[in-house]
Short mmCIF file of C-alpha atoms in Angstrom, two decimals:
data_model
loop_
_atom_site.label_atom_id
_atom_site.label_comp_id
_atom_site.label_asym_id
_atom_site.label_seq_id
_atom_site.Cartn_x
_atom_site.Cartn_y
_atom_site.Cartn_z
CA UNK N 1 -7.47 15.99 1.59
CA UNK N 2 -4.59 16.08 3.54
CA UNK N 3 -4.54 12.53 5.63
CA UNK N 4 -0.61 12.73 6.91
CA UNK N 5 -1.73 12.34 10.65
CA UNK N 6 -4.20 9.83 9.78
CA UNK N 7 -1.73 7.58 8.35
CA UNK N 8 -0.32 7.81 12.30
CA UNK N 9 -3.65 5.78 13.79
CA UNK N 10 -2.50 1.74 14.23
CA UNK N 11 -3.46 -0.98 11.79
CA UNK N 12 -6.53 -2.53 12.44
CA UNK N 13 -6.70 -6.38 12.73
CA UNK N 14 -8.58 -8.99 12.60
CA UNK N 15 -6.71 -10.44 15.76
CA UNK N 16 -8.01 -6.72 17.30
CA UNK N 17 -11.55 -7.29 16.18
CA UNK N 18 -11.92 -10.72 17.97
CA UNK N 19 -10.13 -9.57 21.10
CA UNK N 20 -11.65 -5.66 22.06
CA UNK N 21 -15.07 -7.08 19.94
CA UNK N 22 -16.88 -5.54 22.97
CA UNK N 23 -15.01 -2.54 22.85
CA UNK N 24 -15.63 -1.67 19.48
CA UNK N 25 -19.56 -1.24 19.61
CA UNK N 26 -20.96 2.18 19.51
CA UNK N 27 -21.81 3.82 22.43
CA UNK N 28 -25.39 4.52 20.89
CA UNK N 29 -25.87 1.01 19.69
CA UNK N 30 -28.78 0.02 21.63
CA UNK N 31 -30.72 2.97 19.61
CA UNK N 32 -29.74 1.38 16.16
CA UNK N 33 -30.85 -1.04 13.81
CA UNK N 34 -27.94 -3.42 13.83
CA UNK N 35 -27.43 -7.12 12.63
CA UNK N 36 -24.62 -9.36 13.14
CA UNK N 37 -22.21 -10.12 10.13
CA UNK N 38 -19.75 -13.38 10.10
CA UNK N 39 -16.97 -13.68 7.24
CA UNK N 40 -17.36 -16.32 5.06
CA UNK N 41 -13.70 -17.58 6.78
CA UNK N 42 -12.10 -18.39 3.62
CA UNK N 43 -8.75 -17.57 5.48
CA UNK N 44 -9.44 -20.03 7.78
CA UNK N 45 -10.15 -17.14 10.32
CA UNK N 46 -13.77 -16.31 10.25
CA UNK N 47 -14.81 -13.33 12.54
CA UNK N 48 -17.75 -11.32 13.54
CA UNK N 49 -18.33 -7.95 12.91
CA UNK N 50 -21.62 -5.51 13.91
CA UNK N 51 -23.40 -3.58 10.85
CA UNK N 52 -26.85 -1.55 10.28
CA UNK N 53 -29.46 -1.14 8.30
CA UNK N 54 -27.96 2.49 7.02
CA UNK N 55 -24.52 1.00 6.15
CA UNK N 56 -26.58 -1.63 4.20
CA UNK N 57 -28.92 0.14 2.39
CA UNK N 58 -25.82 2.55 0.85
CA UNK N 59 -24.13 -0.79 0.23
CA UNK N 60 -27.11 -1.99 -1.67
CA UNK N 61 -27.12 1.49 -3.77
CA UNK N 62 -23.29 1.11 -4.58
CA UNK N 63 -23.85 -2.26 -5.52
CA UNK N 64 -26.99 -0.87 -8.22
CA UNK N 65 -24.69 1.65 -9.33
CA UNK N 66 -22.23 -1.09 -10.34
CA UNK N 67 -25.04 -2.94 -11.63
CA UNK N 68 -25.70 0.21 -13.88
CA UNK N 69 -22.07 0.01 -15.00
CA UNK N 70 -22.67 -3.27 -16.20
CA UNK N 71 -25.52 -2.17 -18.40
CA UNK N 72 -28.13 -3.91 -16.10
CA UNK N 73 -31.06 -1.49 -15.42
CA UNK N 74 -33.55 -1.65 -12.00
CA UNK N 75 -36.02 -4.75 -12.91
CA UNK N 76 -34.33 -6.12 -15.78
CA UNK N 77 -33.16 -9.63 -15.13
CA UNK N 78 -29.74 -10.91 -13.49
CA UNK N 79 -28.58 -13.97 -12.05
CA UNK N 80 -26.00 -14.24 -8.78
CA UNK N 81 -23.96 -17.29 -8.88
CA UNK N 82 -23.62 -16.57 -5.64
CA UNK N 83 -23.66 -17.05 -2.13
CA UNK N 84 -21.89 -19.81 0.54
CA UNK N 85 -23.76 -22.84 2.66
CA UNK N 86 -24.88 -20.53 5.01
CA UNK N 87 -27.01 -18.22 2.87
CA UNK N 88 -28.19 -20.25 0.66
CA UNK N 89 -28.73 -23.75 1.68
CA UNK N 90 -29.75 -22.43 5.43
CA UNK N 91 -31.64 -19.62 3.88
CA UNK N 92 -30.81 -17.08 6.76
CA UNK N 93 -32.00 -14.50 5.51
CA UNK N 94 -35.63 -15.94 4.66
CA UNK N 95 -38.18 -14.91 3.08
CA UNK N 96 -37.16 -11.29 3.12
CA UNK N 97 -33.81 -12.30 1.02
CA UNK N 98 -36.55 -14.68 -1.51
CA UNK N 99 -39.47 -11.43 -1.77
CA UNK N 100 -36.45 -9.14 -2.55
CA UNK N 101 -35.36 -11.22 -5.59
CA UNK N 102 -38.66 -11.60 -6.85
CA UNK N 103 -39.15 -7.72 -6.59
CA UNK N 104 -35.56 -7.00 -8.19
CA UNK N 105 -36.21 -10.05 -10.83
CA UNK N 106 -32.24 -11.94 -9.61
CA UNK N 107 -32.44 -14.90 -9.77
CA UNK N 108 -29.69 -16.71 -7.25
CA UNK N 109 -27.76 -19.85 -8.46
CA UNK N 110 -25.86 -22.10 -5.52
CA UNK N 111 -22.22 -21.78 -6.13
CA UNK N 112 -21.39 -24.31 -3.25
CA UNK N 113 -22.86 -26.80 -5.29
CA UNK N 114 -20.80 -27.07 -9.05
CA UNK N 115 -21.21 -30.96 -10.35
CA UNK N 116 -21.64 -31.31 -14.09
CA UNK N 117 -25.37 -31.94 -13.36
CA UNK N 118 -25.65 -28.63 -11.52
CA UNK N 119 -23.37 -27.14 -14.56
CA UNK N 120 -25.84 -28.46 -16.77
CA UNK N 121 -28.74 -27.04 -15.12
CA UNK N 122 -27.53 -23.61 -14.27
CA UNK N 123 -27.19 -23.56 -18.66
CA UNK N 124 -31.06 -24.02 -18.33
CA UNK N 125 -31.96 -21.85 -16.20
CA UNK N 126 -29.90 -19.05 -17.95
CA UNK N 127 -31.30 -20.04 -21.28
CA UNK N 128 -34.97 -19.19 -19.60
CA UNK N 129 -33.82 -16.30 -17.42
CA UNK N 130 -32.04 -14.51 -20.01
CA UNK N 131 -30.02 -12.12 -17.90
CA UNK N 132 -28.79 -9.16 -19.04
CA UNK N 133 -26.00 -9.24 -16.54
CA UNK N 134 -24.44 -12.26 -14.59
CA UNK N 135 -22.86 -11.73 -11.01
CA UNK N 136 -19.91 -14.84 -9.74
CA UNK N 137 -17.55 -16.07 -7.36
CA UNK N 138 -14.56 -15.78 -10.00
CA UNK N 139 -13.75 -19.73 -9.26
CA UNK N 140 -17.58 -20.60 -9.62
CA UNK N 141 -18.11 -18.31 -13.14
CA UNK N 142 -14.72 -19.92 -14.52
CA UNK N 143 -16.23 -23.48 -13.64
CA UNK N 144 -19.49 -22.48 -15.61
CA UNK N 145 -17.87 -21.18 -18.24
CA UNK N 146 -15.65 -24.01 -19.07
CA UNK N 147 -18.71 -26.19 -19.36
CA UNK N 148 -20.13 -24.08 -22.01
CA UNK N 149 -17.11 -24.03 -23.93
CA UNK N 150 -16.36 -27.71 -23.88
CA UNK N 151 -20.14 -28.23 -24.40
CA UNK N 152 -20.65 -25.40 -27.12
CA UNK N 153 -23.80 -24.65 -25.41
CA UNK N 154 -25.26 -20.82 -26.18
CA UNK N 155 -26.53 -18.39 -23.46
CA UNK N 156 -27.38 -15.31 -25.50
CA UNK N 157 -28.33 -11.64 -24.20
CA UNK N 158 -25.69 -10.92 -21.41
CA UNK N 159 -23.99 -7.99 -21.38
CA UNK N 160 -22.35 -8.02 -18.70
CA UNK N 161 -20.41 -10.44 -16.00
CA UNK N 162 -19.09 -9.47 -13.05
CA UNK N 163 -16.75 -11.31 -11.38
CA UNK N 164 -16.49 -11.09 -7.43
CA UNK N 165 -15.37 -12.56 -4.15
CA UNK N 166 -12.19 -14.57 -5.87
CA UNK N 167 -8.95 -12.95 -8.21
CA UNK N 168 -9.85 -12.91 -11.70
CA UNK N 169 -6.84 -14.41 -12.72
CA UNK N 170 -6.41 -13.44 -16.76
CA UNK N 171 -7.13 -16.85 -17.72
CA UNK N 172 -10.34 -16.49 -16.35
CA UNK N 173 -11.29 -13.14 -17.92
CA UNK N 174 -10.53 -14.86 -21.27
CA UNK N 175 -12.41 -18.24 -20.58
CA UNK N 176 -15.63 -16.37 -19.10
CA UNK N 177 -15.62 -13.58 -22.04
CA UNK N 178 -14.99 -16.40 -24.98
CA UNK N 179 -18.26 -18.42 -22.73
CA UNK N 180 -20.56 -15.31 -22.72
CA UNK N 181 -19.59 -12.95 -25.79
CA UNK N 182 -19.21 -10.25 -23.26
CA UNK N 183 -17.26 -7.56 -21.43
CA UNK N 184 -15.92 -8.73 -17.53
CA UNK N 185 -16.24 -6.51 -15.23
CA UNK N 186 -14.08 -6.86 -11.61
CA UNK N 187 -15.34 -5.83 -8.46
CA UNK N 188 -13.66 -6.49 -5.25
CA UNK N 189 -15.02 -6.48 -1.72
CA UNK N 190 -15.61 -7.73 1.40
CA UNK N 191 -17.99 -9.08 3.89
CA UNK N 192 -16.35 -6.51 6.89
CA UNK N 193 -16.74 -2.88 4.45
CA UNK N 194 -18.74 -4.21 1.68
CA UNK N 195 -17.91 -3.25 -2.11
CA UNK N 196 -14.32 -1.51 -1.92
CA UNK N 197 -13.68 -0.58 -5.78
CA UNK N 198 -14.93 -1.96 -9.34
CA UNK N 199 -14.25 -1.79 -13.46
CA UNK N 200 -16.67 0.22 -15.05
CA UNK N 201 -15.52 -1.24 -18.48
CA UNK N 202 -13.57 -4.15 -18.65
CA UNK N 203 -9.80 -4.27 -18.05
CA UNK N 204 -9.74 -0.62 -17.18
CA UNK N 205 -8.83 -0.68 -13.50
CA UNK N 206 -11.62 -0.72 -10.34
CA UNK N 207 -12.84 2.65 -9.74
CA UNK N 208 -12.85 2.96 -5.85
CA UNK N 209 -15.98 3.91 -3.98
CA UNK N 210 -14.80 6.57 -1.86
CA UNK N 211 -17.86 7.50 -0.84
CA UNK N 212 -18.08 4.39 1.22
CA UNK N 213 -14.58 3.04 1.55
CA UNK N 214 -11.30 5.31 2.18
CA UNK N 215 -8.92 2.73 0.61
CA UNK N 216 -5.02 2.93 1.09
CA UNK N 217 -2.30 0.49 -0.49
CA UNK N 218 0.84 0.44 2.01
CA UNK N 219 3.66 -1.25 1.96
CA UNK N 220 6.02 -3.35 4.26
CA UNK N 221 6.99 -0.39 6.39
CA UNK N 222 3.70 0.78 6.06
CA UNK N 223 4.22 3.70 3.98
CA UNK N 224 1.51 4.41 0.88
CA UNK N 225 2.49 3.05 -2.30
CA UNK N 226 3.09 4.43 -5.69
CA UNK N 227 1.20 4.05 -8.87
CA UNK N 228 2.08 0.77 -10.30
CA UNK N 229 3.18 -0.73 -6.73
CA UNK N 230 1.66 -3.09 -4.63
CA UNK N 231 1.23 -3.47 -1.44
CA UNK N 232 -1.37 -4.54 1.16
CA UNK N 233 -5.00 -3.22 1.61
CA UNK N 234 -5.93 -1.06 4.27
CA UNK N 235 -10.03 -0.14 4.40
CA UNK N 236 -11.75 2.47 6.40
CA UNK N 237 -15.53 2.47 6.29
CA UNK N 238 -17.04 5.26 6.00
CA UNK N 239 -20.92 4.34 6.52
CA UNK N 240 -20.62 1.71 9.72
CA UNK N 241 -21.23 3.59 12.92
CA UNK N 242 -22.51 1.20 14.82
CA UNK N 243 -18.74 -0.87 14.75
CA UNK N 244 -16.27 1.80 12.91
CA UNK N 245 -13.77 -0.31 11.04
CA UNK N 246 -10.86 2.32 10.85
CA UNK N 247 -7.69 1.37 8.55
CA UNK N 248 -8.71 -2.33 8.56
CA UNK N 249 -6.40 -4.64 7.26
CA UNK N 250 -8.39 -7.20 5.22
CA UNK N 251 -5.52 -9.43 4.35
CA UNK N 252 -5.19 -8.96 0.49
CA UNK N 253 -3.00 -7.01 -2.07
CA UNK N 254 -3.55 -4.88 -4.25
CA UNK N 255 -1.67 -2.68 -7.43
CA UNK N 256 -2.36 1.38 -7.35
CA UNK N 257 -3.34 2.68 -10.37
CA UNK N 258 -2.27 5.35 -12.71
CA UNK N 259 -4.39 8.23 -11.54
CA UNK N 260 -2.13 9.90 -8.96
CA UNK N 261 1.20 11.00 -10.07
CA UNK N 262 2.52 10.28 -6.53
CA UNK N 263 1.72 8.01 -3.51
CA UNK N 264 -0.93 9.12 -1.84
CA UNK N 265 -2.48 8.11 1.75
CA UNK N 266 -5.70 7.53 -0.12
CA UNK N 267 -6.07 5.80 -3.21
CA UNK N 268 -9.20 6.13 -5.97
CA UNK N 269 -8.31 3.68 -8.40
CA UNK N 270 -6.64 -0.08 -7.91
CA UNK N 271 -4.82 -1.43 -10.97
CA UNK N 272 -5.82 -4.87 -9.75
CA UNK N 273 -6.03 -6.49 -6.75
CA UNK N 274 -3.58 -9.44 -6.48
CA UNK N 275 -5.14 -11.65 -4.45
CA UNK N 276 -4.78 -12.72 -0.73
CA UNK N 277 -1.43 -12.55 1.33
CA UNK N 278 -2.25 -16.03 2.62
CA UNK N 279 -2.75 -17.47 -1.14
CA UNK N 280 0.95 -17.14 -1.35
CA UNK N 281 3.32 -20.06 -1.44
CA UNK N 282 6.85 -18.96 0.46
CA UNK N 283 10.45 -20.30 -0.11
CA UNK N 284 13.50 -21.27 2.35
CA UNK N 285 14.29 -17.86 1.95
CA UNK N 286 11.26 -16.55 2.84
CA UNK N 287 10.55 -14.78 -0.43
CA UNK N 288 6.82 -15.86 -1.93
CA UNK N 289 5.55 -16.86 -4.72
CA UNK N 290 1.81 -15.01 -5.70
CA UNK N 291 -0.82 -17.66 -6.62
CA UNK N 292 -1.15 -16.15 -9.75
CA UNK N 293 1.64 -18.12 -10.97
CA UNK N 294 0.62 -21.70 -10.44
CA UNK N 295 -2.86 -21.03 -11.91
CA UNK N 296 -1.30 -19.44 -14.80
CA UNK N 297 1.14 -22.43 -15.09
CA UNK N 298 -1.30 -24.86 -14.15
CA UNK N 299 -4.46 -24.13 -16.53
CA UNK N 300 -2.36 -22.80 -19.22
CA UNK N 301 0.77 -22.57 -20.03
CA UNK N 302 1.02 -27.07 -18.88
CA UNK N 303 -3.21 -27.65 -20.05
CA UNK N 304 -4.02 -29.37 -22.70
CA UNK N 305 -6.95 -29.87 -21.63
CA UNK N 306 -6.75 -32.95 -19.48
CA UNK N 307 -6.86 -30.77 -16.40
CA UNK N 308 -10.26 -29.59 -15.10
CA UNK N 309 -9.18 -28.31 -11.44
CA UNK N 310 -6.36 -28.21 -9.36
CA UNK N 311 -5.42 -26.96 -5.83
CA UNK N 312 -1.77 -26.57 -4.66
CA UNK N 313 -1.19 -27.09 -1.28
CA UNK N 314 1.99 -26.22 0.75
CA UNK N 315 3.03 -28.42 3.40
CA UNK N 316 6.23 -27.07 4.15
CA UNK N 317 8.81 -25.52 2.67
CA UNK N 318 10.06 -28.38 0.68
CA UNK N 319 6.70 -29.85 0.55
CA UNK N 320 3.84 -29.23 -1.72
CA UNK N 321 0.97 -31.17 -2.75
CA UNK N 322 -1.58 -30.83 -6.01
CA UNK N 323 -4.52 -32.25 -6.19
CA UNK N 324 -6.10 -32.94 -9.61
CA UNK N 325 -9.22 -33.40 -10.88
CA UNK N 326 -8.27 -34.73 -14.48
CA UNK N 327 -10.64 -35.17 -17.62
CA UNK N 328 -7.91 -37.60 -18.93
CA UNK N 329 -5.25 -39.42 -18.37
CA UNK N 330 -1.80 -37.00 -18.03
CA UNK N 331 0.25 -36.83 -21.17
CA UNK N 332 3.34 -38.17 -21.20
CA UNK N 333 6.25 -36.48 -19.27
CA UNK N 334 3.65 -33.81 -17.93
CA UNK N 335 4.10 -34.60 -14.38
CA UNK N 336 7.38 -34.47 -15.02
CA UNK N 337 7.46 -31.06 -16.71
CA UNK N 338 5.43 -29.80 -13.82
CA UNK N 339 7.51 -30.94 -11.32
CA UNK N 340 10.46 -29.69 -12.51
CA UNK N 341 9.02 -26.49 -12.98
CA UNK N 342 7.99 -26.04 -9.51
CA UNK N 343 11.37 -27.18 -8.59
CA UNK N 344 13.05 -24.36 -10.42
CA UNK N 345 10.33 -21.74 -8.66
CA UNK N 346 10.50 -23.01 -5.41
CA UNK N 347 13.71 -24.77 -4.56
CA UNK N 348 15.45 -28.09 -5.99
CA UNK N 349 15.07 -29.39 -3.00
CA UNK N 350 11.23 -29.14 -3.07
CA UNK N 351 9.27 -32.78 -3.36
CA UNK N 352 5.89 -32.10 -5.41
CA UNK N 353 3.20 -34.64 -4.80
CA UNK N 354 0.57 -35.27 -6.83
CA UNK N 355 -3.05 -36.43 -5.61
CA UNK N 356 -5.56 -37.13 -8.13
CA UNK N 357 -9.14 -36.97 -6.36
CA UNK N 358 -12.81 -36.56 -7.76
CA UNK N 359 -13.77 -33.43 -5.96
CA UNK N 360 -11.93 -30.69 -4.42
CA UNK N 361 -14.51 -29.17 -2.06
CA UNK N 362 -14.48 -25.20 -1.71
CA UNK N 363 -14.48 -23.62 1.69
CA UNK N 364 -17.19 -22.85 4.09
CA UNK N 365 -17.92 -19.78 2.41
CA UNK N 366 -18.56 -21.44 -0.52
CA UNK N 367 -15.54 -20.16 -2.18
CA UNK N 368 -12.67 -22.20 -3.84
CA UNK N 369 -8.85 -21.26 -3.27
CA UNK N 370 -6.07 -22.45 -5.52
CA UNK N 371 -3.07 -22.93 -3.38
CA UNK N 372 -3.10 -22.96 0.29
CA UNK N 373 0.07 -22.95 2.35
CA UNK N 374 0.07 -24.25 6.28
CA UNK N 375 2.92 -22.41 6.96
CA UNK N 376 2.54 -20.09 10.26
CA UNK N 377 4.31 -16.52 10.12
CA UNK N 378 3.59 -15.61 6.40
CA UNK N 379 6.13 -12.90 5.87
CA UNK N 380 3.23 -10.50 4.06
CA UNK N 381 5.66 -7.54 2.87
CA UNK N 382 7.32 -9.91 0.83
CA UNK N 383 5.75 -9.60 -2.80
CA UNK N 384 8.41 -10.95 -4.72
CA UNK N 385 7.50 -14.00 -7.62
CA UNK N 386 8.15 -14.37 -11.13
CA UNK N 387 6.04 -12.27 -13.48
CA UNK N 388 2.50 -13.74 -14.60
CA UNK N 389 2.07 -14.05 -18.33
CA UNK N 390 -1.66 -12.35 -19.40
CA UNK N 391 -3.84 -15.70 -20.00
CA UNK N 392 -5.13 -14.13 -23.11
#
């Protein structure tokens, strides 16, 4: 497929999607079946895009043939740990969304809502369900997970967990697989294209579904990047006519994979996807840091186990705040090994704050972001960082 000319058609923004929203509707739309979709807004940006009952019903079949991968067959049980404030605790989809899970035999779980009595309970309900495959956030699964390792509890008969709608960071691969005596399975996507690419066994890279999404990794000038380079996500969808998305720019990066010898304008397999640009904390310099490092730092390499949660926040350049949730006092010197650490990664001249709090609330999607940085003009071809060790 030769897509050299395509590669000449403009980014497509979010900023562009708000602004020519009007514009972008089909010119047949009163004749189609369409429903308005918002993004969950974890970016702080939530926008609003127009979808159909076609693009959804091929989403739904990608989505069983992922479910397949996982080993989970049509009517066998699965549970979705799933789902933000507004699907779940306003129910906006109904009774439609309740008879469909009944028919399919899922079972949905509230992720907004992860307390140690809702941990506890969610064990339960597993124990009766007995799913042969589990569905997460990655944040909500690794919460879940920790509880039955600390608690030794048992949930037998999985075979499968995907994890979704978050990075699995390798620390949470290893927690989630030593939880469930199971395989991991990644699958990213989004709310705008639906499922973009997923592991069909674990660790192995996420296949692309090209038969929905034309998927190209570009970097800072733009141009497609090699196997084993990353770069930022551009998504055309390939089944929404009733608001074409063409190369969309969803905000996150990604690693090609190993199956084309050369870049290529269109990409079939992702070595992993890296996470959001905005999850990135940036230097003086204005060279970033992924967030793959401070969760790697924070929940292993400096855990002992007195930390339960954390979320670094960046202020400013010389200013960043964690907040802790702690299951025990700090050991001695810790905060001082952490800060000093951070200090060496970020600057000397950085002041890190520490805020110990009993809840960190996720965002109004329901999902929960390690570091956040309130700095304006993000410089997102910069990729640079130090190298993440593999949690396992």
């Amino acid at each position: 497929m030769d897509l050299s000319r395509f590669r000449q058609i403009p980014e497509f923004t979010r900023d562009l999607l708000r602004d020519e929203f009007e514009h972008l509707k089909s010119d047949d739309l009163a004749s189609r079946n369409w429903y308005r979709r918002t993004t969950g807004g974890s970016t702080g940006e939530p926008v609003v895009v127009l979808q159909d009952r076609l693009y959804d019903d091929v989403g739904r079949a990608v989505k069983d043939l992922h479910y397949g991968w996982a080993g989970c067959e049509p009517g066998e049980p699965l549970v979705s740990l799933w789902g933000s404030e507004r699907d779940i605790l306003m129910n906006s989809e109904g009774w439609r969304n309740k008879l469909s899970g009944f028919i399919r035999n899922q079972t949905l779980l509230n992720s907004w809502n992860m307390t140690k009595a809702d941990l506890q309970r969610y064990v339960k309900t597993l124990q009766r369900v007995e799913p042969v495959v589990i569905e997460a956030y990655a944040e909500s699964i690794y919460e879940l997970a920790r509880y039955i390792n600390e608690t030794g509890a048992r949930v037998e008969g999985v075979r499968s967990v995907i994890s979704s709608a978050g990075t699995l960071y390798p620390f949470i691969r290893h927690e989630v697989e030593s939880a469930f005596r199971c395989p991991v399975l990644n699958r990213y996507g989004s709310r705008e294209v639906g499922d973009i690419a997923a592991e069909r066994t674990s660790g192995s890279g996420l296949e692309v579904f090209s038969y929905v999404n034309l998927v190209e990794i570009v970097d800072e000038n733009g141009n497609p990047c090699g196997p084993g380079e990353e770069g930022d996500i551009l998504v055309t969808s390939l089944t929404n006519y009733t608001m074409p998305l063409i190369r969309y720019r969803l905000g996150d990066r990604a690693v090609v994979g190993a199956a084309a010898a050369t870049p290529v304008h269109s990409v079939e397999r992702l070595q992993a996807v890296t996470g959001r640009i905005l999850d990135a904390l940036v230097r003086e310099d204005g060279s970033t840091v992924p967030a793959t490092f401070f969760m790697h730092f924070l929940s292993v390499v400096h855990n002992s186990g007195w930390i339960r949660k954390t979320q670094v926040i960046q202020k400013d350049y010389n200013r960043i705040v964690i907040k802790m949730i702690t299951a025990a006092p700090p050991p001695a010197h810790a905060l001082d090994e952490i800060r000093s650490t951070l200090q060496r990664v970020m600057g000397r001249n950085c002041r890190i704050e520490f805020d110990f709090v009993d809840s960190i609330p996720p965002s109004s999607s329901g999902k929960y972001r390690y570091t956040i940085s309130h700095l304006p003009g993000l410089n997102t071809g910069a990729s640079s960082g130090p190298a993440v060790m593999d949690g396992k």
